[in-house]
Coordinates of C-alpha atoms in Angstrom, one line a residue:
M1 CA 77.3 87.2 108.7
S2 CA 75.7 90.5 109.6
G3 CA 72.3 89.2 108.5
L4 CA 72.6 86.1 110.7
L5 CA 73.8 88.1 113.7
S6 CA 71.1 90.7 113.3
L7 CA 68.4 87.9 113.0
A8 CA 69.8 86.4 116.2
G9 CA 69.2 89.6 118.1
Y10 CA 72.7 91.2 118.0
N11 CA 73.0 94.9 117.4
I12 CA 75.3 95.6 114.4
I13 CA 77.0 98.9 114.8
T14 CA 79.5 100.8 112.6
T15 CA 81.5 102.5 115.4
K16 CA 83.9 99.8 116.5
E17 CA 84.9 101.5 119.7
D18 CA 81.3 101.0 121.0
A19 CA 81.2 97.3 120.1
S20 CA 81.6 94.5 122.6
L21 CA 82.9 92.1 120.0
W22 CA 84.7 92.7 116.7
V23 CA 84.1 90.4 113.7
L24 CA 87.1 91.0 111.4
N25 CA 86.6 89.6 107.8
S26 CA 90.0 89.1 106.3
C27 CA 91.7 88.9 102.9
T28 CA 95.0 87.0 102.1
V29 CA 95.6 88.2 98.5
K30 CA 98.2 90.8 99.5
T31 CA 100.6 91.1 102.4
P32 CA 99.4 94.7 103.3
S33 CA 95.9 93.3 103.8
E34 CA 97.2 90.7 106.2
D35 CA 99.3 93.3 108.0
Q36 CA 96.2 95.4 108.4
L37 CA 94.3 92.5 110.0
E38 CA 97.2 91.9 112.4
N39 CA 97.0 95.6 113.4
E40 CA 93.3 95.4 113.9
V41 CA 93.6 92.2 116.1
K42 CA 96.2 94.0 118.2
K43 CA 94.0 97.0 118.6
A44 CA 91.0 94.8 119.6
K45 CA 93.2 93.0 122.2
E46 CA 94.4 96.3 123.6
A47 CA 90.8 97.6 123.9
K48 CA 89.8 94.4 125.7
K49 CA 87.3 93.5 122.9
F50 CA 86.1 89.9 122.1
I51 CA 87.4 89.0 118.7
V52 CA 86.2 86.7 115.8
V53 CA 88.3 86.5 112.6
A54 CA 86.6 85.3 109.5
G55 CA 87.6 85.1 105.8
C56 CA 90.7 83.9 104.0
V57 CA 93.4 84.5 106.6
S58 CA 91.6 82.4 109.2
Q59 CA 91.4 79.5 106.7
A60 CA 94.9 79.8 105.1
D61 CA 97.0 80.7 108.1
P62 CA 95.1 79.8 111.3
N63 CA 98.3 79.1 113.2
A64 CA 99.7 82.6 112.8
E65 CA 101.1 83.9 116.0
F66 CA 98.9 87.0 116.1
L67 CA 95.8 84.7 115.9
R68 CA 96.7 82.8 119.0
G69 CA 93.6 82.6 121.3
V70 CA 91.4 84.2 118.7
S71 CA 88.1 82.5 117.5
L72 CA 88.1 81.7 113.8
V73 CA 85.4 81.1 111.2
G74 CA 86.5 79.5 107.9
V75 CA 85.3 80.5 104.5
K76 CA 83.0 77.5 104.3
Q77 CA 81.5 78.0 107.8
I78 CA 80.1 81.5 107.8
D79 CA 76.6 80.1 108.4
R80 CA 77.8 79.2 111.9
I81 CA 78.9 82.7 112.8
V82 CA 76.2 83.1 115.5
E83 CA 77.4 79.9 117.2
V84 CA 81.0 81.2 117.2
V85 CA 80.0 84.6 118.5
E86 CA 78.0 83.1 121.4
E87 CA 80.8 80.9 122.5
T88 CA 83.4 83.7 122.2
L89 CA 81.3 86.0 124.4
K90 CA 81.3 83.2 127.0
G91 CA 85.1 83.4 127.0
N92 CA 85.7 80.4 124.8
C93 CA 88.1 80.2 121.8
V94 CA 86.2 78.5 118.9
R95 CA 87.7 77.5 115.5
L96 CA 85.5 76.2 112.7
L97 CA 87.6 75.6 109.7
S98 CA 86.0 72.6 108.0
R99 CA 86.0 72.9 104.2
K100 CA 82.7 71.0 103.9
R101 CA 80.3 73.1 101.8
P102 CA 77.4 74.5 103.8
E103 CA 73.9 74.1 102.5
Q104 CA 71.7 76.9 101.3
K105 CA 74.4 79.6 101.7
L106 CA 72.7 81.9 99.2
S107 CA 69.5 81.9 101.1
L108 CA 71.0 83.0 104.4
P109 CA 69.8 86.3 105.8
K110 CA 71.8 89.3 104.4
M111 CA 72.4 92.9 105.5
R112 CA 73.4 94.8 102.4
R113 CA 75.8 97.7 102.8
N114 CA 73.8 99.4 100.1
N115 CA 70.1 98.5 99.8
L116 CA 70.2 99.3 96.1
I117 CA 73.1 96.9 95.2
E118 CA 73.1 93.1 95.4
V119 CA 76.6 91.7 95.5
L120 CA 76.1 88.1 94.4
A121 CA 78.9 85.6 94.8
V122 CA 78.4 82.9 92.1
S123 CA 81.1 80.5 93.2
S124 CA 84.0 80.0 95.7
G125 CA 87.5 78.9 94.9
C126 CA 89.1 78.6 91.4
L127 CA 90.6 76.3 88.8
N128 CA 94.0 77.9 88.6
N129 CA 97.2 77.5 90.5
C130 CA 99.0 80.8 90.2
T131 CA 102.5 80.6 91.8
Y132 CA 102.1 83.9 93.6
C133 CA 98.5 83.5 95.0
K134 CA 97.6 82.3 98.4
T135 CA 93.8 82.5 97.9
K136 CA 93.7 78.9 96.6
Q137 CA 95.0 77.8 99.9
A138 CA 92.1 79.5 101.6
R139 CA 89.3 79.0 99.2
G140 CA 90.2 75.6 97.6
D141 CA 89.0 74.3 94.3
L142 CA 86.1 75.7 92.3
V143 CA 82.6 75.2 93.8
S144 CA 79.9 76.9 91.8
Y145 CA 76.3 77.7 93.0
S146 CA 73.7 76.2 90.7
L147 CA 72.0 78.2 87.9
E148 CA 68.7 77.9 89.7
E149 CA 70.0 79.2 93.0
L150 CA 71.6 82.2 91.4
V151 CA 68.6 83.2 89.3
E152 CA 66.3 82.8 92.3
Q153 CA 68.6 85.0 94.4
A154 CA 68.9 87.7 91.7
S155 CA 65.1 87.8 91.3
R156 CA 64.7 88.1 95.1
A157 CA 67.2 91.0 95.2
F158 CA 65.3 92.9 92.6
S159 CA 62.0 92.3 94.3
E160 CA 63.6 93.7 97.5
G161 CA 64.4 97.0 95.8
C162 CA 67.9 96.5 94.4
R163 CA 68.7 98.4 91.2
E164 CA 72.1 96.9 90.5
I165 CA 73.4 93.4 90.7
W166 CA 77.2 92.7 90.8
L167 CA 78.2 89.1 90.0
T168 CA 81.4 88.3 91.9
S169 CA 83.8 85.5 92.4
E170 CA 87.5 84.7 92.6
D171 CA 87.1 84.1 88.9
L172 CA 83.7 84.8 87.4
G173 CA 84.6 83.1 84.1
A174 CA 85.2 79.7 85.7
W175 CA 81.6 79.5 86.9
G176 CA 79.8 76.2 86.2
R177 CA 82.8 74.3 84.9
D178 CA 82.7 72.0 87.9
F179 CA 79.3 70.7 86.8
G180 CA 79.4 71.1 83.0
M181 CA 78.1 74.6 82.4
V182 CA 79.8 77.8 81.3
L183 CA 79.6 81.5 82.0
P184 CA 77.3 82.5 79.1
D185 CA 74.7 80.0 80.4
L186 CA 74.5 82.0 83.7
L187 CA 74.6 85.4 82.2
K188 CA 71.8 84.7 79.7
A189 CA 69.6 83.3 82.5
V190 CA 70.2 86.3 84.9
V191 CA 69.6 88.9 82.2
H192 CA 66.0 87.5 81.8
V193 CA 65.1 88.5 85.4
I194 CA 66.6 92.0 85.4
P195 CA 63.8 94.5 85.4
E196 CA 63.9 97.5 83.1
G197 CA 65.8 100.4 84.6
C198 CA 68.1 98.0 86.6
M199 CA 71.6 96.9 85.6
M200 CA 74.0 94.0 86.0
R201 CA 77.8 94.4 86.4
L202 CA 80.2 91.5 85.7
G203 CA 83.1 90.8 88.1
M204 CA 86.7 89.8 87.4
T205 CA 87.2 87.2 84.7
N206 CA 90.5 85.7 83.6
P207 CA 91.3 85.7 79.8
P208 CA 91.1 81.9 79.2
Y209 CA 87.4 81.8 80.1
I210 CA 86.5 84.6 77.8
L211 CA 88.5 83.4 74.8
D212 CA 86.1 80.5 74.2
F213 CA 83.0 82.7 74.2
L214 CA 84.0 86.1 72.7
D215 CA 80.8 86.5 70.7
E216 CA 78.5 85.5 73.6
I217 CA 80.2 87.8 76.1
A218 CA 80.1 90.7 73.7
D219 CA 76.4 90.1 73.1
I220 CA 75.8 90.2 76.9
L221 CA 77.8 93.4 77.3
N222 CA 75.7 95.0 74.6
H223 CA 72.5 94.2 76.4
P224 CA 70.7 97.4 77.5
R225 CA 70.5 96.1 81.1
V226 CA 74.2 95.1 81.4
Y227 CA 77.0 97.5 82.0
S228 CA 79.6 97.5 79.1
F229 CA 82.3 96.8 81.7
L230 CA 84.9 94.0 81.9
H231 CA 87.6 93.4 84.4
I232 CA 90.3 91.2 82.9
P233 CA 93.5 90.9 84.9
V234 CA 96.6 90.4 82.8
Q235 CA 99.2 90.7 85.6
S236 CA 102.2 91.1 83.1
G237 CA 102.8 91.9 79.4
S238 CA 105.6 89.4 79.3
D239 CA 105.0 85.8 78.2
A240 CA 108.0 84.6 80.1
V241 CA 106.6 86.1 83.4
L242 CA 103.1 84.8 82.7
R243 CA 104.6 81.3 82.4
D244 CA 106.4 81.7 85.7
M245 CA 103.2 82.9 87.2
N246 CA 101.4 79.8 85.8
R247 CA 98.7 82.1 84.3
E248 CA 97.7 79.7 81.5
Y249 CA 97.6 82.3 78.8
N250 CA 100.0 84.7 77.0
S251 CA 100.0 88.3 76.1
A252 CA 98.5 87.7 72.7
D253 CA 95.5 85.9 74.2
F254 CA 94.8 88.9 76.4
C255 CA 95.2 91.3 73.5
R256 CA 92.8 89.2 71.4
V257 CA 90.1 89.5 74.1
V258 CA 90.6 93.3 74.5
D259 CA 90.7 94.0 70.8
F260 CA 87.6 91.9 70.2
M261 CA 85.6 93.8 72.9
L262 CA 86.9 97.2 71.8
H263 CA 85.6 96.4 68.2
N264 CA 82.3 94.8 69.2
V265 CA 81.2 96.6 72.3
P266 CA 80.8 100.4 71.8
N267 CA 82.7 102.4 74.4
V268 CA 83.4 99.3 76.5
Y269 CA 85.2 100.0 79.8
I270 CA 88.0 97.6 80.4
A271 CA 89.9 97.3 83.7
T272 CA 93.0 95.2 84.3
D273 CA 95.7 94.3 86.9
F274 CA 99.5 94.3 86.8
I275 CA 102.0 92.9 89.3
C276 CA 105.2 94.8 89.2
A277 CA 108.6 93.2 90.1
F278 CA 107.6 89.6 90.1
P279 CA 110.9 87.8 91.0
T280 CA 111.7 86.6 87.5
E281 CA 110.7 89.9 85.8
T282 CA 113.6 91.5 83.9
I283 CA 113.7 95.2 82.9
E284 CA 112.7 94.1 79.4
D285 CA 109.7 92.1 80.8
F286 CA 108.6 95.2 82.7
E287 CA 108.9 97.3 79.6
E288 CA 106.5 94.9 77.8
S289 CA 104.0 95.5 80.6
M290 CA 104.4 99.3 80.2
Q291 CA 103.9 99.0 76.4
L292 CA 100.6 97.2 77.0
V293 CA 99.4 100.0 79.3
L294 CA 100.4 102.5 76.7
K295 CA 98.7 100.6 73.9
Y296 CA 95.3 100.4 75.5
R297 CA 95.3 103.2 78.0
F298 CA 93.1 101.3 80.4
P299 CA 90.7 103.6 82.3
S300 CA 91.0 101.5 85.4
L301 CA 94.4 99.9 86.4
F302 CA 95.1 98.0 89.6
I303 CA 98.9 98.2 90.1
N304 CA 100.4 95.9 92.7
Q305 CA 104.0 95.5 93.8
F306 CA 104.9 91.9 94.3
Y307 CA 104.8 90.6 97.8
P308 CA 105.8 87.0 98.6
R309 CA 102.9 85.1 100.1
K310 CA 104.0 82.4 102.6
G311 CA 103.6 78.9 101.3
T312 CA 103.4 79.8 97.6
P313 CA 106.0 78.7 95.0
A314 CA 106.9 82.3 94.1
A315 CA 107.8 83.0 97.8
R316 CA 110.8 80.7 97.3
L317 CA 112.2 82.8 94.4
K318 CA 114.8 85.5 95.0
K319 CA 113.1 88.9 95.3
I320 CA 113.9 91.9 93.2
A321 CA 115.5 94.6 95.4
T322 CA 112.9 96.7 97.1
T323 CA 114.1 100.0 95.6
E324 CA 113.8 98.6 92.1
A325 CA 110.4 97.1 92.8
R326 CA 109.2 100.5 94.1
R327 CA 110.7 102.2 91.0
R328 CA 108.8 99.9 88.6
T329 CA 105.6 100.3 90.6
A330 CA 106.0 104.1 90.6
A331 CA 106.8 104.2 86.9
M332 CA 103.7 102.3 85.9
S333 CA 101.6 104.5 88.3
S334 CA 103.1 107.6 86.6
L335 CA 102.2 106.3 83.2
F336 CA 98.7 105.6 84.3
R337 CA 98.3 109.1 85.6
S338 CA 99.5 110.6 82.3
Y339 CA 96.3 109.9 80.4
T340 CA 92.6 110.1 81.0
R341 CA 89.4 108.7 79.5
Y342 CA 87.6 111.9 80.5
G343 CA 88.8 114.7 78.3
S344 CA 87.6 118.3 78.0
D345 CA 85.5 117.3 75.0
R346 CA 83.1 115.7 77.4
L347 CA 82.1 119.1 78.9
G348 CA 78.5 119.9 78.2
T349 CA 77.7 116.4 77.0
E350 CA 74.5 114.8 78.4
Y351 CA 74.1 111.2 79.5
D352 CA 71.5 109.0 81.1
V353 CA 72.9 107.5 84.3
L354 CA 71.7 105.2 87.1
V355 CA 72.3 106.7 90.6
C356 CA 72.9 104.0 93.2
E357 CA 75.6 105.1 95.6
W358 CA 76.9 107.9 97.9
A359 CA 80.4 109.1 97.3
T360 CA 82.9 108.7 100.1
D361 CA 82.8 112.5 100.7
K362 CA 79.0 112.2 101.5
V363 CA 78.2 115.3 99.5
H364 CA 77.9 113.6 96.1
F365 CA 76.1 110.7 94.6
V366 CA 77.9 108.2 92.4
A367 CA 76.2 107.3 89.1
H368 CA 77.1 105.3 86.0
N369 CA 76.1 105.3 82.4
K370 CA 75.8 102.2 80.1
C371 CA 79.6 101.9 79.7
Y372 CA 80.1 102.2 83.5
E373 CA 81.8 105.6 83.3
H374 CA 81.8 107.3 86.7
F375 CA 79.8 110.5 87.5
L376 CA 79.6 112.6 90.7
L377 CA 76.4 114.5 91.2
P378 CA 75.5 116.9 94.0
C379 CA 73.3 115.1 96.5
D380 CA 70.6 117.8 96.6
D381 CA 67.7 115.4 96.1
V382 CA 67.8 112.0 97.8
S383 CA 64.8 110.9 95.8
I384 CA 67.0 110.3 92.7
L385 CA 68.8 107.4 94.4
G386 CA 67.9 104.3 92.5
Q387 CA 66.6 106.3 89.5
V388 CA 67.8 106.9 86.0
V389 CA 68.3 110.6 85.4
R390 CA 69.7 112.8 82.6
V391 CA 72.9 114.7 83.5
R392 CA 75.2 117.2 81.9
V393 CA 79.0 117.1 82.4
T394 CA 80.4 120.2 84.2
G395 CA 83.9 119.0 85.0
V396 CA 86.3 116.2 84.2
G397 CA 89.0 114.4 86.3
K398 CA 91.2 111.3 86.1
F399 CA 88.6 108.9 87.6
H400 CA 85.2 110.6 87.1
M401 CA 83.1 113.3 85.6
N402 CA 81.3 115.9 87.6
A403 CA 77.8 116.5 86.4
E404 CA 74.6 118.4 87.1
L405 CA 71.0 117.2 86.8
V406 CA 69.2 118.1 83.6
V407 CA 66.1 116.0 84.1
R408 CA 65.1 114.4 87.5
S409 CA 62.7 111.9 85.9
R410 CA 63.0 109.3 83.2
S411 CA 59.8 110.5 81.8
E412 CA 61.5 113.5 80.1
V413 CA 64.7 112.0 79.0
T414 CA 65.5 112.3 75.3
C415 CA 68.1 110.2 73.4
A416 CA 68.9 109.2 69.8
G417 CA 66.2 111.5 68.5
Q418 CA 63.5 109.8 70.5
L419 CA 61.2 111.4 73.0
C420 CA 61.0 109.0 75.9
N421 CA 58.0 110.2 77.9
S422 CA 55.9 108.6 80.6
V423 CA 52.3 108.4 79.5
G424 CA 51.1 105.5 81.5
A425 CA 52.2 102.6 83.7
H426 CA 50.9 99.5 82.0
L427 CA 53.1 98.6 79.1
R428 CA 56.8 99.2 79.1
Q429 CA 59.4 99.4 76.4
I430 CA 63.1 99.7 77.0
C431 CA 64.9 102.4 75.0
E432 CA 67.9 100.7 73.4
N433 CA 70.1 103.8 73.5
C434 CA 69.9 104.7 77.1
L435 CA 68.8 103.5 80.5
C436 CA 65.4 105.3 80.5
R437 CA 62.0 103.6 80.0
L438 CA 59.2 104.4 77.7
E439 CA 55.8 103.7 79.2
S440 CA 52.5 103.7 77.3
P441 CA 48.9 102.9 78.3
P442 CA 47.2 99.7 77.3
N443 CA 45.2 101.4 74.6
A444 CA 47.7 101.7 71.7
F445 CA 45.7 104.4 69.9
M446 CA 45.6 106.5 73.1
G447 CA 49.3 106.0 73.5
V448 CA 49.9 107.4 70.0
L449 CA 47.7 110.4 70.7
L450 CA 49.3 111.2 74.0
S451 CA 52.8 110.8 72.6
A452 CA 51.9 113.1 69.7
F453 CA 50.4 115.7 72.1
V454 CA 53.6 115.7 74.3
A455 CA 55.8 116.0 71.3
S456 CA 53.8 118.9 70.0
L457 CA 53.8 120.6 73.3
L458 CA 57.6 120.3 73.6
Y459 CA 58.0 121.7 70.1
F460 CA 55.8 124.6 71.0
L461 CA 57.8 125.4 74.1
L462 CA 61.0 125.2 72.2
Q463 CA 59.7 127.6 69.6
M464 CA 58.7 130.1 72.4
H465 CA 62.4 130.0 73.6

């Protein structure tokens, strides 16, 4: 939407107080998200701003009282955002909520929040009917973009300077099932267009869609240009609760996926989600969820207290008392805080990491290694953004490691006993054990001589020390 509005001549600004019109993109997954939207709409009205609401709330609940008199853009109509803004600025209330799929959505102009990261939505909607979820009401059934469209967009993003690509969806694993393809087909195709030194991250995937392709998914995660990261939401450790949620798998299915990845993808980083205090969850059910957390010690855990979503089957069930719901949520949060992936044994360890983001404190960069572990680096040198660098761990925390730069260039990174040194720019070879690149000149004999010379020089310097 930002890309379309910018192309139409509108000035996109980040300070909302200075804007004439606010475009509020909404989420209906959780009640707090919808409450936040309502508060923002109220603030906009008090500030006498023009308002356009986009996203899932506009589609799922357009008749909400707080949206009265507000222009709306449905999830399948974002290509018409300029039209809606123009009419709203004229004082008209416009509502485009048709579910007809727009054409060429992927090729629409885009303004990336981070020019180094392409967030690529591979589909819209899903195949499931979870009893607690309102997203299906907004997004509808699964509609996947074609393999050709997605590969073309990925190639375009890398040609425009992106260093990472994040594949996203309501459920990445369901991609292609609406036209006879499956997730491994997409992943294998996209991997072929990822340049060396760039990385791909997979989005949220529900267990049933991984179970059918454990070997293929593991192979993809082991690829040197794919982060060894998997987000698999389990929601509960209790089979009874999973049935009531209509999740279409059981706890053993989830464990089978996790165990397979832990055994076949070195240092894989697995994130998951839990809903605490689902209406039918007993104390024993909750303890099964706690045991699952204790068993795997997930490094990333999204803990959500159940909120009834209007119009969903679960909203008709009797809620667990708020005090008990909060107790369970707090108990799981406390368990999560009791362990860490980043122990003191990491201090002094060196890693090759890709630097692509600023931290929220604006004084650090965020970087990741192959298994998507998080590093904070001092932002002393902006030139390392988008580059692979060697770092040394100086501190550890619950969610990240602090690190210092060891080598500012890929050309000097060493790993697995190999000297990875830049000695030309014509032929390239990926180092299988890190994110750095080995470059050699077209003349193989000269490449050998140069490599030998550099290795000898390094040995000489080390001897001097």
